[in-house]
Amino acid sequence: MTVYSFASSHAPLPQDVLAALSDDVAEWKHSGFSALELPFTGKDFADILALTEHELRALLNLPEAYRVLFLQGGASAQFALLPMNLLGSAPHCDYVQTGHWSKRAIKEAAAWCDVRVAAVGSGGELPVPCSWDTSPDAAYCHYTSNETAEGLQFQCYPEISDVPLVADMTADFLTRPIPVERFGLIYASAQKNLGAAGLTIVIVREDLLGRGRSGIPAPFSYARQAEAKSKVNTPPTFSVLVACRMLGWLRGCGGLDAMAERNGQKSAKLYAALDGDFYRCVASPGSRSPISVCFRLPDSALDVLFVEEARSHGLFHLQGHPQVGGIRASLYNAVPECAVDALVSFMSDFKRRRG
Ligand SMILES: Cc1ncc(COP(=O)(O)O)c(C=O)c1O
């Protein structure tokens, strides 16, 4: 039986990428060593890191003024590292509160700075950026571009002029083109659209690097990591190689415009299957995420049955976020369209039998 994963925490990897990685693990380029054994101080890893950055810069058309940092600790570590590194002498930081992950970001930041909430989303609807009450003296304004737990996405990128815009793009990084020049900083854990857990990408505008407080541990200092080309200490070498392979795959697929189109097609099929009386989507149409599709059945007992039966049809990891409940299908870049077709067909059958 063909199996498909709709997991939110980890995306599947494309077969081509897995095959290349399996060769890399067996032996890295006739070196006699596995890719897992390459020292981070050597030329082989320096080449991998340089190629990864090159691929990422090309894919995003990244302006010169931005630095790319390859860090560890996940997006969750960035929640605290942002104010540590960017507050400078500003009195506070602005945050847009829209769901589970932005609340987590706010809670962690509040231990390091005064947090001002510039906008709040509610009822499955995201606050439109023109309604955000940002303050010109904030160090930055932070938002979560895709709320993974609730299935919400800002479908357009905000444009704010007075303070640097900071985005947690963990769930939708590289799923569509990004106008990087609108941002002061973008961060994302790699395990959704860029490969394997352990790597966190931070893209930061160079002029923001001098604002860190004193005493930040060196591996967590953006300025120190930028200066040391992300090698203040041992970087997650194998996760960087996985990212490198994923970036090559994305390029081969036609880049971010092609990805956006493909992701739009996948999610349109699934949302079309939801707009009925049995499956209910909480997110309002203008805020629905093409990456995290969340929905509910008429009662929670049916939710449980749905997840169990789906598993026996080869459709895995469909349970919703523990604090939100319901069903969640994550449609990251590497989830193929045939996985969505299989899910839609199962949903129609399930509805016919249980509806
Ligand atoms: C939007 C968002 N931010 C942050 C995180 C946390 O990422 P990590 O577990 O890598 O710290 C997640 C994880 O699902 C997420 O979806």
Coordinates of C-alpha atoms and ligand atoms in Angstrom, one line a residue, residues 8-9 73-77 79 101 144 146-149 168-171 187 189 191-192 200 332, ligand 1:
S8 CA 2.7 19.0 10.6
S9 CA 5.9 18.7 12.5
G73 CA 17.5 25.5 18.4
G74 CA 14.5 25.6 16.1
A75 CA 12.1 28.5 15.6
S76 CA 11.3 28.2 19.3
A77 CA 14.8 29.4 20.3
F79 CA 11.4 33.5 20.0
W101 CA 2.6 29.9 17.6
T144 CA 3.6 34.5 12.2
N146 CA 1.4 30.7 8.8
E147 CA -0.3 29.6 12.0
T148 CA 0.2 25.9 11.8
A149 CA -2.2 24.9 14.6
D168 CA 8.2 33.4 11.7
M169 CA 7.9 31.6 8.3
T170 CA 8.6 28.2 9.7
A171 CA 5.6 26.6 8.1
Y187 CA 13.3 32.8 10.4
S189 CA 13.0 25.8 11.1
Q191 CA 12.0 20.4 9.0
K192 CA 8.9 21.5 7.1
T200 CA 17.1 26.9 11.6
Y332 CA 4.2 21.1 2.6
Ligands
LIG1 C1 4.8 28.5 12.8 C2 5.7 27.8 13.7 N1 6.6 28.4 14.5 C3 7.4 27.8 15.3 C4 7.4 26.4 15.4 C5 8.3 25.7 16.3 O1 9.4 25.1 15.6 P1 10.5 24.3 16.4 O2 9.8 23.1 16.9 O3 11.5 23.9 15.3 O4 11.1 25.1 17.4 C6 6.5 25.7 14.6 C7 6.4 24.2 14.7 O5 5.5 23.6 14.2 C8 5.6 26.4 13.8 O6 4.7 25.7 13.0

